[in-house]
Amino acid sequence: MTESLYNLLATSFRYVFILILAVLFFRMVSLAVQEHRWARRPGDSAYCGVLETVRGGESIHYGITRDNVIGRSRRCDITLLHRSVAPVGVHLYWGRDGWILYSMNGRRPLRVNGQTISRKTCVHDGDLIQLGNVTLRLRLWDEEE
Amino acid sequence: MLSISRRSGAPFMLIALFEVFGFAILSIREGALGLAEHLIDPMGIILMAGALFLLILQYWLLPALFRYIDRYVMILYNTLFAVGIVMQYRLNAQIAVKQMLFFTIGLVAMAVIIGIFQSGWLHEGRRWLYFSAGLLLLGVAMVFGTVTRGARNWIEIGSFTLQPSEFAKVALVFVLACYLREKRRFWGYTPLFAFVGISVILLVLQKDLGAALLFYMTFLLLLYVATSNWGYLGAGLGALAVGGVISYKLFDHVRLRVAVWQNPWSMVDDGGYQIVQGLMALVSGGVFGSGLGLGSPKYIPAYRTDYIFAVISEEFGILFGVLLIGLYVLLVFRGAAIARRANNAFHALLALGVTVMIALQSFIIIGGVIKLIPLTGVTLPLVSYGGSSMLSTMMLMGILLAVSQENGRADAETLDEAYDEEEWDEEDGDDNYQEDDV
């Protein structure tokens, strides 16, 4: 390698270095903006994903935040208008081990991907959650990447 | 912090890419320019491997040890370090090896601080420990300090040299958080005023004006944040102006700094040389830089430390320099966000103290280099060469990450513990909500 080749290499790569730092900078800005939108505050309606109705109930996308109580009652964060669903069915939240689904009603069965859940389980993007006769698919925007 | 924990892979890859390209180009520089026998410098490859190893180690190990630490802050300090280590290797390979060693020690110190913080040992009740540690560090420099570039702020221990004022910054952050966490009447802050007053006087006597300004402004901004009292801020700024005028009248070196700042070109041979060379480096690099390894950084005095920003802007370009400033701005915003989410005033003030300290230090040195304010010698955090500076900055990062860890743990455990401790009364499930049946 000669001096002129090195000069060519170094002058060409200065654009690459600026590009790397610019992409990194704007990526960090974008992450900060997204997190700001998702920040958990009382009354904040920022969503981390959706629950899609697969079977039973109305065909609706329910936006989920980091802390959601799901059931038939209008007091729940997400109200599923179906008789088979318990008034206060499950709590879906971001906890120690990721996304946690907690059964708040022992009488009515809760199934995740066909498996009956006794109390508490971790859930992931794409999981099928069955509350009574309503089946929902969990879509987490965070895990899709 | 939810999203960043799963989306930090791409930024870490970009940092790795920057290090690979930087070290790869520089490792063939001397061979290509005929300055060395072999084309590839093995030291460059070793440093590249070391930098990548530290990056991967942090990416996997730190979140495994401390589940909720903020990866956003990790990405930012690693980016700044990556820019710094590539530039240090460009300037001197041996110095880069030392800098990497300092960073490794700094990482250990950071992890230790997070661990101790998590154990609850570093609580607000130990104010006298922080108080005496801060004054002891500055006192030691005053008594045993050696004069380097006009300032008596270095002490020699065997073959090692240390700058105690760098570590006193960590003590200052703790002292401020301890005293400002609860509202007091004016006289209630007397010990704090005494601590800051003595520290600033000791630093001015040591001619370490940059550190003195940093200490005082951090104190003033945190005092205002904690009390929301415009009177304190106004009086503090007034005292700063009076102190500045008195220093200008009393000390020759202060008068020289101001004169050089006003017109460095007329005093090139009498103190203005550094600023002139720095400005020329900035201009000669232009928007896109001269290319890595193609600048002339060694004409600038203190090119590895205080003037590293001019060196980076010369070779990587002013646009790159602006993006680098942007990263410090993001670090400041993130620090403020961590402080805002803190569970108590002590944690919030610790996080904010670290943030203000990093913001001011970056502003003081970059502002000095671009001739926005008179030049005072402080390092550019995580980029400039210096063991004491690197170690103290990593300790400050440790405090910030420790507060973020506490925030995340408290958030997640609020929900988990509620379910761990209380069993849901199944009978209540249906009965309490009958009125809501649809």
CSV table of N, CA and C in Angstrom, one decimal, chain A residues 1-131:
chain,number,residue,atom,x,y,z
A,1,MET,N,0.8,-1.2,0.0
A,1,MET,CA,0.0,0.0,0.0
A,1,MET,C,0.9,1.3,0.0
A,2,THR,N,0.5,2.2,-0.8
A,2,THR,CA,1.3,3.4,-0.9
A,2,THR,C,0.6,4.6,-0.1
A,3,GLU,N,1.3,5.7,0.0
A,3,GLU,CA,0.7,6.8,0.7
A,3,GLU,C,-0.6,7.3,0.0
A,4,SER,N,-0.6,7.3,-1.3
A,4,SER,CA,-1.7,7.9,-2.0
A,4,SER,C,-2.9,7.0,-1.8
A,5,LEU,N,-2.7,5.7,-1.8
A,5,LEU,CA,-3.8,4.7,-1.5
A,5,LEU,C,-4.4,4.9,-0.1
A,6,TYR,N,-3.5,5.2,0.8
A,6,TYR,CA,-4.0,5.4,2.2
A,6,TYR,C,-4.8,6.7,2.3
A,7,ASN,N,-4.3,7.7,1.6
A,7,ASN,CA,-5.0,9.0,1.6
A,7,ASN,C,-6.4,8.8,1.0
A,8,LEU,N,-6.5,8.0,-0.1
A,8,LEU,CA,-7.8,7.7,-0.7
A,8,LEU,C,-8.7,7.0,0.3
A,9,LEU,N,-8.1,6.0,1.0
A,9,LEU,CA,-8.9,5.2,1.9
A,9,LEU,C,-9.4,6.1,3.1
A,10,ALA,N,-8.5,6.9,3.6
A,10,ALA,CA,-8.9,7.8,4.8
A,10,ALA,C,-9.9,8.8,4.4
A,11,THR,N,-9.7,9.5,3.2
A,11,THR,CA,-10.6,10.5,2.8
A,11,THR,C,-12.0,9.9,2.5
A,12,SER,N,-12.0,8.7,2.0
A,12,SER,CA,-13.3,8.1,1.6
A,12,SER,C,-14.0,7.7,2.9
A,13,PHE,N,-13.3,7.2,3.9
A,13,PHE,CA,-13.9,6.7,5.1
A,13,PHE,C,-14.4,7.8,6.0
A,14,ARG,N,-14.0,9.0,5.8
A,14,ARG,CA,-14.5,10.1,6.7
A,14,ARG,C,-16.0,10.2,6.5
A,15,TYR,N,-16.6,9.9,5.3
A,15,TYR,CA,-18.0,9.9,5.1
A,15,TYR,C,-18.7,8.8,5.9
A,16,VAL,N,-18.0,7.6,5.9
A,16,VAL,CA,-18.5,6.4,6.6
A,16,VAL,C,-18.6,6.7,8.1
A,17,PHE,N,-17.6,7.3,8.7
A,17,PHE,CA,-17.6,7.6,10.1
A,17,PHE,C,-18.7,8.6,10.5
A,18,ILE,N,-18.9,9.6,9.6
A,18,ILE,CA,-20.0,10.6,9.9
A,18,ILE,C,-21.3,9.9,9.8
A,19,LEU,N,-21.4,9.0,8.8
A,19,LEU,CA,-22.7,8.3,8.6
A,19,LEU,C,-23.0,7.4,9.8
A,20,ILE,N,-22.0,6.7,10.3
A,20,ILE,CA,-22.2,5.8,11.4
A,20,ILE,C,-22.7,6.6,12.6
A,21,LEU,N,-22.0,7.7,12.9
A,21,LEU,CA,-22.4,8.5,14.1
A,21,LEU,C,-23.7,9.2,13.9
A,22,ALA,N,-24.0,9.6,12.6
A,22,ALA,CA,-25.3,10.2,12.4
A,22,ALA,C,-26.5,9.2,12.6
A,23,VAL,N,-26.3,8.0,12.0
A,23,VAL,CA,-27.3,6.9,12.2
A,23,VAL,C,-27.5,6.6,13.6
A,24,LEU,N,-26.4,6.5,14.4
A,24,LEU,CA,-26.5,6.2,15.8
A,24,LEU,C,-27.2,7.3,16.6
A,25,PHE,N,-26.8,8.5,16.2
A,25,PHE,CA,-27.4,9.6,16.9
A,25,PHE,C,-29.0,9.7,16.7
A,26,PHE,N,-29.4,9.5,15.4
A,26,PHE,CA,-30.8,9.6,15.1
A,26,PHE,C,-31.6,8.4,15.6
A,27,ARG,N,-30.9,7.2,15.7
A,27,ARG,CA,-31.5,6.0,16.3
A,27,ARG,C,-31.8,6.3,17.8
A,28,MET,N,-30.8,6.9,18.4
A,28,MET,CA,-31.0,7.2,19.9
A,28,MET,C,-32.1,8.2,20.1
A,29,VAL,N,-32.2,9.2,19.2
A,29,VAL,CA,-33.2,10.2,19.3
A,29,VAL,C,-34.6,9.5,19.1
A,30,SER,N,-34.7,8.6,18.1
A,30,SER,CA,-35.9,7.9,17.8
A,30,SER,C,-36.3,7.0,19.0
A,31,LEU,N,-35.3,6.4,19.6
A,31,LEU,CA,-35.6,5.5,20.8
A,31,LEU,C,-36.2,6.4,21.9
A,32,ALA,N,-35.6,7.5,22.1
A,32,ALA,CA,-36.0,8.4,23.2
A,32,ALA,C,-37.4,8.9,23.0
A,33,VAL,N,-37.7,9.2,21.7
A,33,VAL,CA,-39.1,9.7,21.4
A,33,VAL,C,-40.1,8.5,21.6
A,34,GLN,N,-39.8,7.3,21.2
A,34,GLN,CA,-40.6,6.2,21.4
A,34,GLN,C,-40.9,5.9,22.9
A,35,GLU,N,-39.8,6.0,23.6
A,35,GLU,CA,-39.9,5.7,25.1
A,35,GLU,C,-40.8,6.8,25.7
A,36,HIS,N,-40.6,8.0,25.3
A,36,HIS,CA,-41.4,9.1,25.8
A,36,HIS,C,-42.9,8.8,25.6
A,37,ARG,N,-43.2,8.3,24.4
A,37,ARG,CA,-44.6,8.0,24.1
A,37,ARG,C,-45.1,6.8,24.9
A,38,TRP,N,-44.2,5.9,25.2
A,38,TRP,CA,-44.7,4.7,26.0
A,38,TRP,C,-44.6,4.8,27.5
A,39,ALA,N,-44.1,6.0,27.9
A,39,ALA,CA,-43.8,6.1,29.3
A,39,ALA,C,-45.1,5.9,30.1
A,40,ARG,N,-45.0,5.2,31.2
A,40,ARG,CA,-46.2,4.8,32.0
A,40,ARG,C,-46.5,5.9,33.0
A,41,ARG,N,-47.5,6.6,32.7
A,41,ARG,CA,-48.0,7.6,33.7
A,41,ARG,C,-49.5,7.5,33.8
A,42,PRO,N,-50.0,7.9,34.9
A,42,PRO,CA,-51.5,7.8,35.1
A,42,PRO,C,-52.2,8.6,33.9
A,43,GLY,N,-53.1,7.9,33.3
A,43,GLY,CA,-53.9,8.6,32.2
A,43,GLY,C,-53.2,8.5,30.9
A,44,ASP,N,-52.0,8.0,30.9
A,44,ASP,CA,-51.3,7.9,29.6
A,44,ASP,C,-51.9,6.8,28.7
A,45,SER,N,-52.1,7.1,27.5
A,45,SER,CA,-52.8,6.1,26.6
A,45,SER,C,-51.8,5.6,25.6
A,46,ALA,N,-50.5,5.7,25.9
A,46,ALA,CA,-49.5,5.2,24.9
A,46,ALA,C,-49.5,3.7,24.9
A,47,TYR,N,-49.5,3.1,23.7
A,47,TYR,CA,-49.6,1.6,23.6
A,47,TYR,C,-48.3,1.0,23.3
A,48,CYS,N,-48.2,-0.2,23.8
A,48,CYS,CA,-47.0,-1.1,23.6
A,48,CYS,C,-47.3,-2.2,22.6
A,49,GLY,N,-48.5,-2.3,22.3
A,49,GLY,CA,-48.9,-3.4,21.3
A,49,GLY,C,-50.5,-3.5,21.3
A,50,VAL,N,-51.0,-4.6,20.7
A,50,VAL,CA,-52.4,-4.7,20.6
A,50,VAL,C,-52.8,-6.1,20.9
A,51,LEU,N,-54.1,-6.3,21.3
A,51,LEU,CA,-54.7,-7.6,21.4
A,51,LEU,C,-55.7,-7.7,20.2
A,52,GLU,N,-55.5,-8.7,19.3
A,52,GLU,CA,-56.4,-8.9,18.2
A,52,GLU,C,-57.4,-10.0,18.5
A,53,THR,N,-58.7,-9.8,18.2
A,53,THR,CA,-59.7,-10.8,18.4
A,53,THR,C,-59.5,-11.8,17.3
A,54,VAL,N,-59.3,-13.1,17.7
A,54,VAL,CA,-59.2,-14.2,16.7
A,54,VAL,C,-60.5,-14.9,16.6
A,55,ARG,N,-61.1,-15.2,17.8
A,55,ARG,CA,-62.4,-16.0,17.8
A,55,ARG,C,-63.2,-15.4,19.0
A,56,GLY,N,-64.5,-15.3,18.8
A,56,GLY,CA,-65.5,-14.9,19.8
A,56,GLY,C,-65.4,-13.4,20.0
A,57,GLY,N,-66.4,-12.8,20.5
A,57,GLY,CA,-66.4,-11.4,20.8
A,57,GLY,C,-66.4,-10.5,19.5
A,58,GLU,N,-66.3,-9.2,19.7
A,58,GLU,CA,-66.2,-8.3,18.6
A,58,GLU,C,-64.8,-8.4,17.9
A,59,SER,N,-64.8,-8.2,16.6
A,59,SER,CA,-63.5,-8.2,15.9
A,59,SER,C,-62.9,-6.8,16.1
A,60,ILE,N,-62.1,-6.6,17.1
A,60,ILE,CA,-61.5,-5.3,17.5
A,60,ILE,C,-60.1,-5.5,17.8
A,61,HIS,N,-59.3,-4.5,17.6
A,61,HIS,CA,-57.9,-4.4,18.1
A,61,HIS,C,-57.9,-3.6,19.4
A,62,TYR,N,-57.5,-4.2,20.5
A,62,TYR,CA,-57.4,-3.5,21.7
A,62,TYR,C,-56.0,-3.0,22.0
A,63,GLY,N,-55.8,-1.7,22.1
A,63,GLY,CA,-54.4,-1.2,22.4
A,63,GLY,C,-54.0,-1.6,23.9
A,64,ILE,N,-52.8,-2.0,24.1
A,64,ILE,CA,-52.4,-2.4,25.4
A,64,ILE,C,-51.2,-1.4,25.9
A,65,THR,N,-51.3,-1.1,27.1
A,65,THR,CA,-50.2,-0.3,27.7
A,65,THR,C,-49.4,-1.2,28.6
A,66,ARG,N,-48.5,-0.7,29.4
A,66,ARG,CA,-47.7,-1.6,30.2
A,66,ARG,C,-48.4,-2.2,31.5
A,67,ASP,N,-49.6,-1.8,31.6
A,67,ASP,CA,-50.4,-2.3,32.8
A,67,ASP,C,-51.9,-2.3,32.4
A,68,ASN,N,-52.4,-3.5,32.2
A,68,ASN,CA,-53.8,-3.6,31.7
A,68,ASN,C,-54.6,-4.6,32.5
A,69,VAL,N,-55.7,-4.3,33.0
A,69,VAL,CA,-56.7,-5.3,33.5
A,69,VAL,C,-57.7,-5.5,32.4
A,70,ILE,N,-57.9,-6.8,32.1
A,70,ILE,CA,-58.8,-7.2,31.0
A,70,ILE,C,-60.0,-8.0,31.6
A,71,GLY,N,-61.2,-7.7,31.2
A,71,GLY,CA,-62.3,-8.4,31.7
A,71,GLY,C,-63.6,-7.9,31.0
A,72,ARG,N,-64.7,-8.4,31.6
A,72,ARG,CA,-66.0,-8.0,31.0
A,72,ARG,C,-66.5,-6.7,31.6
A,73,SER,N,-66.0,-6.3,32.8
A,73,SER,CA,-66.4,-5.1,33.5
A,73,SER,C,-66.0,-3.9,32.8
A,74,ARG,N,-66.8,-2.9,32.9
A,74,ARG,CA,-66.5,-1.6,32.3
A,74,ARG,C,-65.4,-0.9,33.0
A,75,ARG,N,-65.1,-1.4,34.3
A,75,ARG,CA,-64.1,-0.8,35.1
A,75,ARG,C,-62.7,-1.3,34.6
A,76,CYS,N,-62.6,-2.3,33.8
A,76,CYS,CA,-61.3,-2.8,33.3
A,76,CYS,C,-60.8,-1.9,32.3
A,77,ASP,N,-59.4,-2.0,32.1
A,77,ASP,CA,-58.8,-1.2,31.1
A,77,ASP,C,-59.2,-1.6,29.7
A,78,ILE,N,-59.4,-2.9,29.5
A,78,ILE,CA,-59.9,-3.5,28.2
A,78,ILE,C,-61.1,-4.3,28.5
A,79,THR,N,-62.2,-3.8,28.0
A,79,THR,CA,-63.5,-4.5,28.2
A,79,THR,C,-63.8,-5.4,27.0
A,80,LEU,N,-64.0,-6.7,27.3
A,80,LEU,CA,-64.4,-7.7,26.3
A,80,LEU,C,-65.9,-8.0,26.5
A,81,LEU,N,-66.7,-7.5,25.5
A,81,LEU,CA,-68.1,-7.7,25.6
A,81,LEU,C,-68.6,-9.1,25.3
A,82,HIS,N,-68.3,-10.0,26.2
A,82,HIS,CA,-68.7,-11.4,26.0
A,82,HIS,C,-69.0,-12.0,27.3
A,83,ARG,N,-70.2,-12.8,27.3
A,83,ARG,CA,-70.7,-13.4,28.6
A,83,ARG,C,-69.7,-14.4,29.2
A,84,SER,N,-68.9,-15.0,28.4
A,84,SER,CA,-68.1,-16.1,28.9
A,84,SER,C,-66.8,-15.5,29.6
A,85,VAL,N,-66.6,-14.3,29.4
A,85,VAL,CA,-65.4,-13.6,30.1
A,85,VAL,C,-65.8,-13.2,31.5
A,86,ALA,N,-64.9,-13.4,32.4
A,86,ALA,CA,-65.1,-13.0,33.8
A,86,ALA,C,-65.1,-11.5,33.9
A,87,PRO,N,-65.8,-10.9,34.8
A,87,PRO,CA,-65.8,-9.4,35.0
A,87,PRO,C,-64.4,-8.8,35.1
A,88,VAL,N,-63.7,-9.5,36.0
A,88,VAL,CA,-62.2,-9.1,36.1
A,88,VAL,C,-61.4,-10.3,35.7
A,89,GLY,N,-61.0,-10.4,34.5
A,89,GLY,CA,-60.4,-11.7,34.1
A,89,GLY,C,-58.9,-11.8,34.3
A,90,VAL,N,-58.1,-11.0,33.7
A,90,VAL,CA,-56.6,-11.2,33.8
A,90,VAL,C,-56.0,-9.8,33.9
A,91,HIS,N,-54.8,-9.8,34.4
A,91,HIS,CA,-53.9,-8.6,34.4
A,91,HIS,C,-52.7,-8.9,33.5
A,92,LEU,N,-52.6,-8.1,32.5
A,92,LEU,CA,-51.4,-8.2,31.6
A,92,LEU,C,-50.5,-7.0,31.9
A,93,TYR,N,-49.3,-7.3,32.3
A,93,TYR,CA,-48.4,-6.1,32.7
A,93,TYR,C,-46.9,-6.5,32.4
A,94,TRP,N,-46.1,-5.4,32.4
A,94,TRP,CA,-44.7,-5.6,32.2
A,94,TRP,C,-44.1,-5.7,33.6
A,95,GLY,N,-43.5,-6.9,33.9
A,95,GLY,CA,-43.0,-7.2,35.2
A,95,GLY,C,-41.5,-7.6,35.2
A,96,ARG,N,-41.1,-8.2,36.3
A,96,ARG,CA,-39.7,-8.6,36.5
A,96,ARG,C,-39.2,-9.5,35.3
A,97,ASP,N,-40.1,-10.4,34.9
A,97,ASP,CA,-39.6,-11.4,33.9
A,97,ASP,C,-40.2,-11.1,32.5
A,98,GLY,N,-40.5,-9.9,32.2
A,98,GLY,CA,-41.1,-9.5,30.9
A,98,GLY,C,-42.6,-9.3,31.0
A,99,TRP,N,-43.3,-9.7,29.9
A,99,TRP,CA,-44.8,-9.5,29.9
A,99,TRP,C,-45.4,-10.7,30.7
A,100,ILE,N,-46.2,-10.3,31.7
A,100,ILE,CA,-46.8,-11.3,32.6
A,100,ILE,C,-48.3,-11.3,32.4
A,101,LEU,N,-48.9,-12.5,32.4
A,101,LEU,CA,-50.4,-12.6,32.4
A,101,LEU,C,-50.8,-13.2,33.7
A,102,TYR,N,-51.6,-12.6,34.5
A,102,TYR,CA,-52.0,-13.0,35.8
A,102,TYR,C,-53.5,-13.2,35.8
A,103,SER,N,-53.9,-14.5,36.2
A,103,SER,CA,-55.3,-14.7,36.2
A,103,SER,C,-55.9,-14.2,37.5
A,104,MET,N,-56.9,-13.4,37.4
A,104,MET,CA,-57.5,-12.7,38.5
A,104,MET,C,-58.8,-13.4,38.9
A,105,ASN,N,-59.1,-14.5,38.2
A,105,ASN,CA,-60.4,-15.2,38.5
A,105,ASN,C,-60.1,-16.7,38.4
A,106,GLY,N,-60.2,-17.4,39.5
A,106,GLY,CA,-59.9,-18.8,39.5
A,106,GLY,C,-61.0,-19.7,38.9
A,107,ARG,N,-62.2,-19.1,38.8
A,107,ARG,CA,-63.4,-20.0,38.3
A,107,ARG,C,-63.3,-20.2,36.8
A,108,ARG,N,-63.0,-19.2,36.1
A,108,ARG,CA,-63.1,-19.3,34.7
A,108,ARG,C,-61.7,-19.6,34.1
A,109,PRO,N,-61.7,-20.6,33.2
A,109,PRO,CA,-60.3,-21.0,32.7
A,109,PRO,C,-59.6,-19.9,31.8
A,110,LEU,N,-58.3,-19.9,32.0
A,110,LEU,CA,-57.5,-19.0,31.2
A,110,LEU,C,-56.5,-19.9,30.5
A,111,ARG,N,-56.5,-19.8,29.2
A,111,ARG,CA,-55.5,-20.6,28.4
A,111,ARG,C,-54.6,-19.7,27.6
A,112,VAL,N,-53.4,-20.1,27.5
A,112,VAL,CA,-52.4,-19.5,26.6
A,112,VAL,C,-51.8,-20.5,25.7
A,113,ASN,N,-52.0,-20.3,24.4
A,113,ASN,CA,-51.6,-21.2,23.4
A,113,ASN,C,-52.2,-22.6,23.6
A,114,GLY,N,-53.4,-22.7,24.1
A,114,GLY,CA,-54.0,-24.0,24.4
A,114,GLY,C,-53.8,-24.6,25.7
A,115,GLN,N,-52.8,-24.1,26.5
A,115,GLN,CA,-52.4,-24.6,27.8
A,115,GLN,C,-53.2,-23.9,28.9
A,116,THR,N,-53.8,-24.6,29.8
A,116,THR,CA,-54.5,-24.0,30.9
A,116,THR,C,-53.5,-23.4,31.9
A,117,ILE,N,-53.8,-22.1,32.3
A,117,ILE,CA,-52.9,-21.5,33.2
A,117,ILE,C,-53.5,-21.4,34.6
A,118,SER,N,-52.8,-21.8,35.6
A,118,SER,CA,-53.4,-21.7,36.9
A,118,SER,C,-53.4,-20.3,37.5
A,119,ARG,N,-52.3,-19.6,37.4
A,119,ARG,CA,-52.2,-18.3,38.1
A,119,ARG,C,-51.5,-17.3,37.2
A,120,LYS,N,-50.2,-17.6,36.9
A,120,LYS,CA,-49.4,-16.5,36.3
A,120,LYS,C,-48.4,-17.1,35.3
A,121,THR,N,-48.3,-16.4,34.2
A,121,THR,CA,-47.3,-17.0,33.1
A,121,THR,C,-46.7,-15.8,32.3
A,122,CYS,N,-45.6,-16.1,31.7
A,122,CYS,CA,-45.0,-15.1,30.9
A,122,CYS,C,-45.6,-15.2,29.5
A,123,VAL,N,-45.8,-14.1,28.8
A,123,VAL,CA,-46.4,-14.2,27.5
A,123,VAL,C,-45.5,-13.4,26.5
A,124,HIS,N,-45.6,-13.8,25.2
A,124,HIS,CA,-44.7,-13.2,24.2
A,124,HIS,C,-45.6,-12.8,23.0
A,125,ASP,N,-44.9,-12.1,22.1
A,125,ASP,CA,-45.6,-11.6,20.9
A,125,ASP,C,-46.1,-12.8,20.1
A,126,GLY,N,-47.3,-12.8,19.7
A,126,GLY,CA,-47.9,-13.9,18.9
A,126,GLY,C,-48.7,-14.9,19.7
A,127,ASP,N,-48.6,-14.9,21.0
A,127,ASP,CA,-49.3,-15.8,21.9
A,127,ASP,C,-50.8,-15.7,21.7
A,128,LEU,N,-51.5,-16.8,21.8
A,128,LEU,CA,-52.9,-16.8,21.8
A,128,LEU,C,-53.5,-16.9,23.2
A,129,ILE,N,-54.2,-15.9,23.6
A,129,ILE,CA,-54.8,-15.9,25.0
A,129,ILE,C,-56.3,-16.2,24.9
A,130,GLN,N,-56.7,-17.2,25.7
A,130,GLN,CA,-58.1,-17.5,25.6
A,130,GLN,C,-58.8,-17.2,26.9
A,131,LEU,N,-59.7,-16.3,26.9
A,131,LEU,CA,-60.5,-15.8,28.1
A,131,LEU,C,-61.9,-16.3,27.8
